[in-house]
PDB file of C-alpha atoms in Angstrom:
ATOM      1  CA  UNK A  30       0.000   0.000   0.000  1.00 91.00           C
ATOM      2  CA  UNK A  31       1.199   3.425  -0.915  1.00 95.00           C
ATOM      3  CA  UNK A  32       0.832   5.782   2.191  1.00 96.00           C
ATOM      4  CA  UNK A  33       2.376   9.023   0.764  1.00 97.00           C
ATOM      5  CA  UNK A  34       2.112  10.187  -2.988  1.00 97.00           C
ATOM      6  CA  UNK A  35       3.549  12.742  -4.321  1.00 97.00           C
ATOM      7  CA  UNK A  36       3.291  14.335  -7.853  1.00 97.00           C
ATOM      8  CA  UNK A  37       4.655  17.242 -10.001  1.00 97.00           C
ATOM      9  CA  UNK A  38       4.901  19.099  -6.642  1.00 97.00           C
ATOM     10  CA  UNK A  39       6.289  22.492  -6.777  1.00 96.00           C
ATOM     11  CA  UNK A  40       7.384  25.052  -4.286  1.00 96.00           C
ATOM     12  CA  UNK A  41       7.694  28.844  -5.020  1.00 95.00           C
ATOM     13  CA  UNK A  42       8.047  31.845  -3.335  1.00 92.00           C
ATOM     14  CA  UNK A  43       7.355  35.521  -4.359  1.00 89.00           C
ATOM     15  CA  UNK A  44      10.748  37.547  -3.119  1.00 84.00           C
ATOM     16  CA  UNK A  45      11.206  41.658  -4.287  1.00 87.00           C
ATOM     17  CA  UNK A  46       9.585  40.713  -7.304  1.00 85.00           C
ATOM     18  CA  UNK A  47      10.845  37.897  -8.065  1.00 92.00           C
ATOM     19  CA  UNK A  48       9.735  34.348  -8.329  1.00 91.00           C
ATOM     20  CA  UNK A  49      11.988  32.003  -6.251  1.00 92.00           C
ATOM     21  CA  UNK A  50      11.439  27.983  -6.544  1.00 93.00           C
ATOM     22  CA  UNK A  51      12.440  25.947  -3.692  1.00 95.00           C
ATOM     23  CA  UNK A  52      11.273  23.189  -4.998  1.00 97.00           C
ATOM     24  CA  UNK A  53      10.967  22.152  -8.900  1.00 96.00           C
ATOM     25  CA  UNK A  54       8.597  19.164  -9.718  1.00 96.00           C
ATOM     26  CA  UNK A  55       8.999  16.778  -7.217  1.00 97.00           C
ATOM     27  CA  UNK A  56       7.692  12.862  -7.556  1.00 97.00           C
ATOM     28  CA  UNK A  57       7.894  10.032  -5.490  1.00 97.00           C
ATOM     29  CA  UNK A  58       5.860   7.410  -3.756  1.00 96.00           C
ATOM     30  CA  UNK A  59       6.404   5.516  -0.440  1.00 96.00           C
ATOM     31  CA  UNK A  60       5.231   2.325   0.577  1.00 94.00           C
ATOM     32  CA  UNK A  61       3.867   1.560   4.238  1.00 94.00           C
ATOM     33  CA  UNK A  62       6.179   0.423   6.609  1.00 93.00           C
ATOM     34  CA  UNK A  63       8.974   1.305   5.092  1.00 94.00           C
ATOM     35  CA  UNK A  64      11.975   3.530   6.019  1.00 95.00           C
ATOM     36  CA  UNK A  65      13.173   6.490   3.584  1.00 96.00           C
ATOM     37  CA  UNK A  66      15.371   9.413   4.217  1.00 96.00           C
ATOM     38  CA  UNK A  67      15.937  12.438   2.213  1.00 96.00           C
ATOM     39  CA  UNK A  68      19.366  14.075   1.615  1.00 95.00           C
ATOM     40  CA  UNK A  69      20.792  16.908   0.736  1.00 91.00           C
ATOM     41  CA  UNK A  70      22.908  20.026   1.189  1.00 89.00           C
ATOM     42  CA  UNK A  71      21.232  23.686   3.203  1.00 87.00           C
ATOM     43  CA  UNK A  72      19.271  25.192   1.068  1.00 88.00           C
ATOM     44  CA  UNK A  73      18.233  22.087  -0.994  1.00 92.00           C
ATOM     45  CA  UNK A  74      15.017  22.171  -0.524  1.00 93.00           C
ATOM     46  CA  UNK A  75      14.501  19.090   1.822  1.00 93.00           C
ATOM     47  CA  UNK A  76      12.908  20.389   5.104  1.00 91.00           C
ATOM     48  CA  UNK A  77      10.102  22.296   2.911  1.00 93.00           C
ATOM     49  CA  UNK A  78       9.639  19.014   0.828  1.00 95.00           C
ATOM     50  CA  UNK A  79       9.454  16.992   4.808  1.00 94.00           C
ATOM     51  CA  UNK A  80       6.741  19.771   5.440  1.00 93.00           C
ATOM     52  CA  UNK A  81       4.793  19.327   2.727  1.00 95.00           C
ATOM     53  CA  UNK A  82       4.045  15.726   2.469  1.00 95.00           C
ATOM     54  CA  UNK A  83       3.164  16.066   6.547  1.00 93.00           C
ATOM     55  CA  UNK A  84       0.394  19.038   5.770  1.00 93.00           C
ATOM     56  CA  UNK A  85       2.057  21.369   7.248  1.00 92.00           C
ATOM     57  CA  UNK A  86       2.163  23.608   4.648  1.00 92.00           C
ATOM     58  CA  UNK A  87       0.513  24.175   1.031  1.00 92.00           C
ATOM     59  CA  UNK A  88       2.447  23.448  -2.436  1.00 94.00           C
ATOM     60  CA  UNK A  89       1.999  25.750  -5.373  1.00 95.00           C
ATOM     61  CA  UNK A  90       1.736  23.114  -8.239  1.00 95.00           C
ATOM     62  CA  UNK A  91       1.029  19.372  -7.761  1.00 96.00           C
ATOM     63  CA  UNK A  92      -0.910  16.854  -5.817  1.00 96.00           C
ATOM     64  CA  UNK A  93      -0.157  15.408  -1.981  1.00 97.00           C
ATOM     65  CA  UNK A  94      -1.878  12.123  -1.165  1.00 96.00           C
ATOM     66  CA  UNK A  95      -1.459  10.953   2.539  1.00 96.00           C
ATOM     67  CA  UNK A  96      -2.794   8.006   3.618  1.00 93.00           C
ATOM     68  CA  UNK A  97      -5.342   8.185   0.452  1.00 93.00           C
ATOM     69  CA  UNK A  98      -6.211  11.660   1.881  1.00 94.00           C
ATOM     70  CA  UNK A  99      -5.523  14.473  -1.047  1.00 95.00           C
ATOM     71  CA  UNK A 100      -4.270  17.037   0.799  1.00 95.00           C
ATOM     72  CA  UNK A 101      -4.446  19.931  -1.631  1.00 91.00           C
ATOM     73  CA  UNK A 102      -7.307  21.138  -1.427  1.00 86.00           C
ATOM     74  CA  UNK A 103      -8.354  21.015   2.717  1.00 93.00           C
ATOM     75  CA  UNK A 104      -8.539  24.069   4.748  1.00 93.00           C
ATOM     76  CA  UNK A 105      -5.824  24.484   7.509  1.00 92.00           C
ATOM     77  CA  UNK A 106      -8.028  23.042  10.183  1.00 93.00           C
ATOM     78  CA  UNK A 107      -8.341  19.692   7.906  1.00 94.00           C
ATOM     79  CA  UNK A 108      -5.070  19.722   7.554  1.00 93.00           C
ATOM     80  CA  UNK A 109      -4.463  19.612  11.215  1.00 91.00           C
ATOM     81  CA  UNK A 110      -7.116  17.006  11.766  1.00 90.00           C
ATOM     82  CA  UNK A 111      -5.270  14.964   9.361  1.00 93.00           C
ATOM     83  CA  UNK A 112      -2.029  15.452  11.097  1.00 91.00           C
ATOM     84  CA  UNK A 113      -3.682  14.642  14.413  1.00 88.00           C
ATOM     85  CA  UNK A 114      -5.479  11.482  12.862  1.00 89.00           C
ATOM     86  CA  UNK A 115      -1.648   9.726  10.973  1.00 93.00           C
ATOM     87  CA  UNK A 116       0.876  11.677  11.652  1.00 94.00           C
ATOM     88  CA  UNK A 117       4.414  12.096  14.239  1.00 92.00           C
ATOM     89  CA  UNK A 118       6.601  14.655  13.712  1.00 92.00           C
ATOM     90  CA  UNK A 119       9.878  15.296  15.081  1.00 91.00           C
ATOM     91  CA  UNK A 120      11.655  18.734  15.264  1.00 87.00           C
ATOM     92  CA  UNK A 121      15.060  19.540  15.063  1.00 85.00           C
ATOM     93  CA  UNK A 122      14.345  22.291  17.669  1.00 87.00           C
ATOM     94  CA  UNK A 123      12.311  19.946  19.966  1.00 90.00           C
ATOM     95  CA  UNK A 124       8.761  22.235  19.726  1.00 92.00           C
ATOM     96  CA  UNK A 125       7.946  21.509  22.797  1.00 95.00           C
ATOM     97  CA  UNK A 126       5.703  23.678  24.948  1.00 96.00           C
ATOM     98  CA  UNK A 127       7.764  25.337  27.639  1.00 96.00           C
ATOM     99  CA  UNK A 128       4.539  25.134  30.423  1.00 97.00           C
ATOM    100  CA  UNK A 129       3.784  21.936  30.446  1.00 97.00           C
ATOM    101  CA  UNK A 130       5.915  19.220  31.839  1.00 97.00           C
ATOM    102  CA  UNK A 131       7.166  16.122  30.109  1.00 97.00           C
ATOM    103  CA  UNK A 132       4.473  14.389  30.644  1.00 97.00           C
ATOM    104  CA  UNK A 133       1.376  17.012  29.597  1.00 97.00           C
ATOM    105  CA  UNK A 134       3.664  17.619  26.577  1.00 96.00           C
ATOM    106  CA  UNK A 135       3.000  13.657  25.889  1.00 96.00           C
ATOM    107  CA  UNK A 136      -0.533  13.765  26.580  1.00 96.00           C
ATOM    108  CA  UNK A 137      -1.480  16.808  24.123  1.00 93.00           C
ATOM    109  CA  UNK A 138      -2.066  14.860  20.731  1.00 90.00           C
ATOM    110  CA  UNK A 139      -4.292  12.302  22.525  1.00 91.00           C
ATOM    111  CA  UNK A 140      -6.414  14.776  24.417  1.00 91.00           C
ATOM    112  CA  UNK A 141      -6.614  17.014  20.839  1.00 87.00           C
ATOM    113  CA  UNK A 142      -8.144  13.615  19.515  1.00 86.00           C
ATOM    114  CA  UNK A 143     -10.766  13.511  22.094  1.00 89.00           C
ATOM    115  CA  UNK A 144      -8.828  10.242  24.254  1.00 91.00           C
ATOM    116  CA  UNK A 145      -9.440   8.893  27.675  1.00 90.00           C
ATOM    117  CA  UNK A 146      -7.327   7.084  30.536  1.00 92.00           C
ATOM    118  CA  UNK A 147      -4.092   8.735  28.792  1.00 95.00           C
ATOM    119  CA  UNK A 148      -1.811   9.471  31.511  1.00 95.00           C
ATOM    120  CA  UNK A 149      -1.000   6.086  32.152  1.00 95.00           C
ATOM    121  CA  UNK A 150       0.037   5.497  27.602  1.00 94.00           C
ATOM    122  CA  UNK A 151       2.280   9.095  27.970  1.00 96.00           C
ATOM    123  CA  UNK A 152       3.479   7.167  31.164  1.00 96.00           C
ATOM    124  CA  UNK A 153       4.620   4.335  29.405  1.00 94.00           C
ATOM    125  CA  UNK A 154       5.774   6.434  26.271  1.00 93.00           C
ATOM    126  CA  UNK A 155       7.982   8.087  28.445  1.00 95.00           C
ATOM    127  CA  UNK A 156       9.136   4.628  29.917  1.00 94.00           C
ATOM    128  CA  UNK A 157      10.043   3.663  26.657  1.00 91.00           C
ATOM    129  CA  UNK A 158      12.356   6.452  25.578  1.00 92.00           C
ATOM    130  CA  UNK A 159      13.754   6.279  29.496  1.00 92.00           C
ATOM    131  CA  UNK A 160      12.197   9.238  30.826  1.00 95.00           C
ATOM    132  CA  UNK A 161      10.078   7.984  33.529  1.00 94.00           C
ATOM    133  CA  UNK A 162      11.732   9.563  36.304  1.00 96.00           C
ATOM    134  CA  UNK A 163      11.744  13.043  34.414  1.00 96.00           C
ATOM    135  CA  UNK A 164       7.570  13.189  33.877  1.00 97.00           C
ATOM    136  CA  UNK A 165       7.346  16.069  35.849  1.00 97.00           C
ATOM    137  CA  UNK A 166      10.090  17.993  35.006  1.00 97.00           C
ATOM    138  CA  UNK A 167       9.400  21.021  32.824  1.00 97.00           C
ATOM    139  CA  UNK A 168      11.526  21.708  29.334  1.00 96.00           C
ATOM    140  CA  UNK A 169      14.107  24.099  30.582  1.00 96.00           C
ATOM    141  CA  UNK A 170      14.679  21.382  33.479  1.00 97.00           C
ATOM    142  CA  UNK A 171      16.082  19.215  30.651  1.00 96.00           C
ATOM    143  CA  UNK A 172      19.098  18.767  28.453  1.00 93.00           C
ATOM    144  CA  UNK A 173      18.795  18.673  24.629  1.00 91.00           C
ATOM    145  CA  UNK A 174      18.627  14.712  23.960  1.00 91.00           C
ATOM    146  CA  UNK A 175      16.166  14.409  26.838  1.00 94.00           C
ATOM    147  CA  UNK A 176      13.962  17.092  25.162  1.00 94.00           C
ATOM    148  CA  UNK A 177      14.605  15.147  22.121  1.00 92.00           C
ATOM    149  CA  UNK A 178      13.388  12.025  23.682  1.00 93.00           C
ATOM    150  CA  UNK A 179       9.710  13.562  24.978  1.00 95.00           C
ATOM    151  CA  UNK A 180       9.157  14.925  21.648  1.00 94.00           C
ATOM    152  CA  UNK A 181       9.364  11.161  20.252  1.00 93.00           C
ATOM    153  CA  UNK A 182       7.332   9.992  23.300  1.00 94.00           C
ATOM    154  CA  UNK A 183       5.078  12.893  22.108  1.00 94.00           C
ATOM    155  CA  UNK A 184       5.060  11.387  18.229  1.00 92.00           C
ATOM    156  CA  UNK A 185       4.538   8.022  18.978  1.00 91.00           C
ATOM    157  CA  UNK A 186       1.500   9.202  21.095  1.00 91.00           C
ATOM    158  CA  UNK A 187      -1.547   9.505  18.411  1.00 84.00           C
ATOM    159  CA  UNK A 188       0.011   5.834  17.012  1.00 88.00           C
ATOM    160  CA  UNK A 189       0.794   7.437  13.529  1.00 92.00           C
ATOM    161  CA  UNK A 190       0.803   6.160  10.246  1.00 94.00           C
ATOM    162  CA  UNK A 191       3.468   7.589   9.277  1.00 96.00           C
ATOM    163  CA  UNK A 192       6.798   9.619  11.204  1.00 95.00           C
ATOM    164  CA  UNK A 193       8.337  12.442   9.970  1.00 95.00           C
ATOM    165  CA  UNK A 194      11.482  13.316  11.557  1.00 95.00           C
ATOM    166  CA  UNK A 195      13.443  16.730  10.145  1.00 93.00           C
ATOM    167  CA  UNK A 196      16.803  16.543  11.040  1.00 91.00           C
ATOM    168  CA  UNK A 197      16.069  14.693  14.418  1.00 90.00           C
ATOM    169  CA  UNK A 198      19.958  14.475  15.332  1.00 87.00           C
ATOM    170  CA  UNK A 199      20.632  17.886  14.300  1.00 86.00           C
ATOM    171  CA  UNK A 200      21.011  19.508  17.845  1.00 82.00           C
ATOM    172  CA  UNK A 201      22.821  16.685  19.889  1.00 84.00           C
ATOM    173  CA  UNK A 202      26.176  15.715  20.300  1.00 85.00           C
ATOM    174  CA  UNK A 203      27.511  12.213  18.634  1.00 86.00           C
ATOM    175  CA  UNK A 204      26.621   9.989  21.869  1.00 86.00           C
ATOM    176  CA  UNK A 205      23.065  11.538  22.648  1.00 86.00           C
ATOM    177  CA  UNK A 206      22.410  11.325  18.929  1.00 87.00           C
ATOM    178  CA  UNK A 207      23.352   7.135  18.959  1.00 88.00           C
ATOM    179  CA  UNK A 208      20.830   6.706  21.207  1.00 87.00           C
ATOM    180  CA  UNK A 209      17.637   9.006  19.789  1.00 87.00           C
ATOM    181  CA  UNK A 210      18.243   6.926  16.445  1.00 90.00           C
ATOM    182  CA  UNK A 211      18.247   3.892  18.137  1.00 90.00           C
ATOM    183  CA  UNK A 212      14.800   5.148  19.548  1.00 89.00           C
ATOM    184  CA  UNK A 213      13.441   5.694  16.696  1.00 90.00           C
ATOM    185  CA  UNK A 214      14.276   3.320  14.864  1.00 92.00           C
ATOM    186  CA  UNK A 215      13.260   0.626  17.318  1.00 90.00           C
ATOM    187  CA  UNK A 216       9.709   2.786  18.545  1.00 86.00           C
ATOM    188  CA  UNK A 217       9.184   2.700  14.689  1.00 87.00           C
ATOM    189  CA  UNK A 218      10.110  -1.085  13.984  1.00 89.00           C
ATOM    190  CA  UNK A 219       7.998  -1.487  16.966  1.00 90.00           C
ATOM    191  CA  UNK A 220       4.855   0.028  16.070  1.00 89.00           C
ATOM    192  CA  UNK A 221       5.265  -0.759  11.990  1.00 91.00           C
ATOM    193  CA  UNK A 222       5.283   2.704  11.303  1.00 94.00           C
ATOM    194  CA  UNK A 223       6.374   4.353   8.475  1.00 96.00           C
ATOM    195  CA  UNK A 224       9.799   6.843   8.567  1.00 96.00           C
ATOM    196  CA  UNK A 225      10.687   9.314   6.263  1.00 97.00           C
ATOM    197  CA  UNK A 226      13.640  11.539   7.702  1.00 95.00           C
ATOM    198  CA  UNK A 227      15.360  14.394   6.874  1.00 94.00           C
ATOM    199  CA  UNK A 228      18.746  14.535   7.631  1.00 91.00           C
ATOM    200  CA  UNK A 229      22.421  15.667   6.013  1.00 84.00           C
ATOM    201  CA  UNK A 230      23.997  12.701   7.717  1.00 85.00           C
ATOM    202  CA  UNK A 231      24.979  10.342   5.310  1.00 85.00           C
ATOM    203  CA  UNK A 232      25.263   7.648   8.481  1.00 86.00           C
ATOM    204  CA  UNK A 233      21.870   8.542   9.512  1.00 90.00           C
ATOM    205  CA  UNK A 234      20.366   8.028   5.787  1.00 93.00           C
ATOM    206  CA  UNK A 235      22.447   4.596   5.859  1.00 92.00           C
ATOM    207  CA  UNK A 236      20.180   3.505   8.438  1.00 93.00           C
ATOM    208  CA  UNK A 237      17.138   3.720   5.928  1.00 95.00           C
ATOM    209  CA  UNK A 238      15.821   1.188   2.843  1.00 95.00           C
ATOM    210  CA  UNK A 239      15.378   3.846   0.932  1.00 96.00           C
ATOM    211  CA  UNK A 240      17.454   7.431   0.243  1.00 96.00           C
ATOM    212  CA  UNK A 241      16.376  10.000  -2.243  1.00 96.00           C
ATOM    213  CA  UNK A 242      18.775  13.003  -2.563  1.00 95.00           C
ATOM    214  CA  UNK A 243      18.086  16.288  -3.599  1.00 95.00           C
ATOM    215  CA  UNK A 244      19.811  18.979  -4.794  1.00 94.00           C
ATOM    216  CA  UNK A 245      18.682  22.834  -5.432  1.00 93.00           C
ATOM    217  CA  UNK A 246      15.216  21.547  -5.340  1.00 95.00           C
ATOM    218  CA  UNK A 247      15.065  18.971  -7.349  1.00 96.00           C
ATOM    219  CA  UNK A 248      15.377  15.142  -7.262  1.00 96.00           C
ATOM    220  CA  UNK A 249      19.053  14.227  -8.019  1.00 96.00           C
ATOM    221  CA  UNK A 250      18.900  10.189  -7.328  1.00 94.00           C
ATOM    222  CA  UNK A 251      16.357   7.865  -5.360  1.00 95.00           C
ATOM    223  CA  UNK A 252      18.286   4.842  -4.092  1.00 91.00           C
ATOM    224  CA  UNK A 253      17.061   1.605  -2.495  1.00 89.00           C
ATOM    225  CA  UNK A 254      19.551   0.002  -0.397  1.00 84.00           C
ATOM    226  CA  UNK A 255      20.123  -2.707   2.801  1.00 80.00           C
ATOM    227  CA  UNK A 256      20.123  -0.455   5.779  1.00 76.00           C
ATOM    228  CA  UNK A 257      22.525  -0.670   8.529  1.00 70.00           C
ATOM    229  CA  UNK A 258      20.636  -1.032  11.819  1.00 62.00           C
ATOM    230  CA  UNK A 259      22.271  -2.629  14.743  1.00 61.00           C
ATOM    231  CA  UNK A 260      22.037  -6.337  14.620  1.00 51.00           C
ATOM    232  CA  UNK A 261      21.559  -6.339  11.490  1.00 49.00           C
ATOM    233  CA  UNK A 262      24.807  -6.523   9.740  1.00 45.00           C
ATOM    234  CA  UNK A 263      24.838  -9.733   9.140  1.00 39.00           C
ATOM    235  CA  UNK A 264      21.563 -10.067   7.600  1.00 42.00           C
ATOM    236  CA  UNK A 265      22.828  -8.298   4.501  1.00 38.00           C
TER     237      UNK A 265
END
């Protein structure tokens, strides 16, 4: 099943007159389940292209199918239901809201979809990415890689379809960054989501089945490959 399509998308921007196109007619499809990053230098376009296919903004040209939902022509409050309804998302700057703790940042996309009994799931979210112990502690209380780690407690919480992750390693040091990939990665295995990621790490993208790379906004090579996870070397 195809859970994200993609076709003749286009990106452009009016600037002092001029037009400027960050992205130039974009197509892909990815299958559910699967892992896919995208790659590519600043300025290539990749992070607008991450927040496209996630709704969280509008293309200029071109069609956006998520999870057989064509998001092109919803308002922004569809959009957002949609997000709510498939969809994790994982910062490079955390976005996480500085008055509520840990564990009331967890608990926000289930109570926006109208859940019960959910202290106890953000709970064991937070279990899972080893945060227990920090539930009640507020953002500034924490360092970077545990912030990190409730915003992909905080993903995982509405069970989505589909993760996006935009340069999710982008903030942390080397050691702190080992161990949020391993998260996600192993939350996503877990749950059978799928991942696409955004990253400039060529060891992170090594990690995926699948890496397209683009360059000045446009689609320079799509490559399938045997991932590199941990443990599974020798499988390949």
């Amino acid at each position: 099943m195809i859970i994200l399509d993609i076709q003749n998308v286009s990106k452009t921007y009016q600037s002092t007159g001029r037009t400027l196109t960050v992205l130039d007619n974009i197509n892909f499809s990815v299958e559910s389940g699967t892992t896919m990053s995208i790659v590519g230098p600043s300025g290539s376009g990749k992070t607008t292209l991450l927040g496209l296919c996630a709704g969280l903004d509008r293309s200029s040209t071109g069609s956006i199918q998520l999870h057989n939902v064509k998001l092109d022509d919803l308002s922004e409050d569809q959009r957002a239901q949609v997000r709510n309804q498939y969809v994790g998302f994982i910062f490079q700057n955390f976005q996480l809201m500085p008055t509520l703790t840990a564990l009331e940042n967890v608990m926000v996309p289930m109570e926006l979809r109208g859940e019960r009994k959910i202290k106890p799931i953000a709970m064991d979210l937070l279990e899972k990415v080893g945060l227990a112990d920090r539930a009640h502690h507020y953002p500034a209380q924490l360092s970077g890689g545990e912030q990190q780690r409730v915003s992909l407690a905080r993903a995982f919480s509405n069970k989505p379809r589909i993760l996006f992750a935009d340069e999710p390693t982008g903030s942390l040091d080397a050691e702190t960054s080992e161990k949020v990939i391993d998260l996600i990665f192993g939350l996503n295995k877990e749950a059978g989501t799928t991942l696409v990621l955004v990253t400039h790490d060529n060891d992170l993208a090594s990690k995926t089945k699948r890496i397209i790379r683009i360059k000045g906004g446009k689609i320079v090579a799509d490559e399938p490959q045997a991932p590199t996870l941990k443990g599974e070397e020798s499988q390949h």
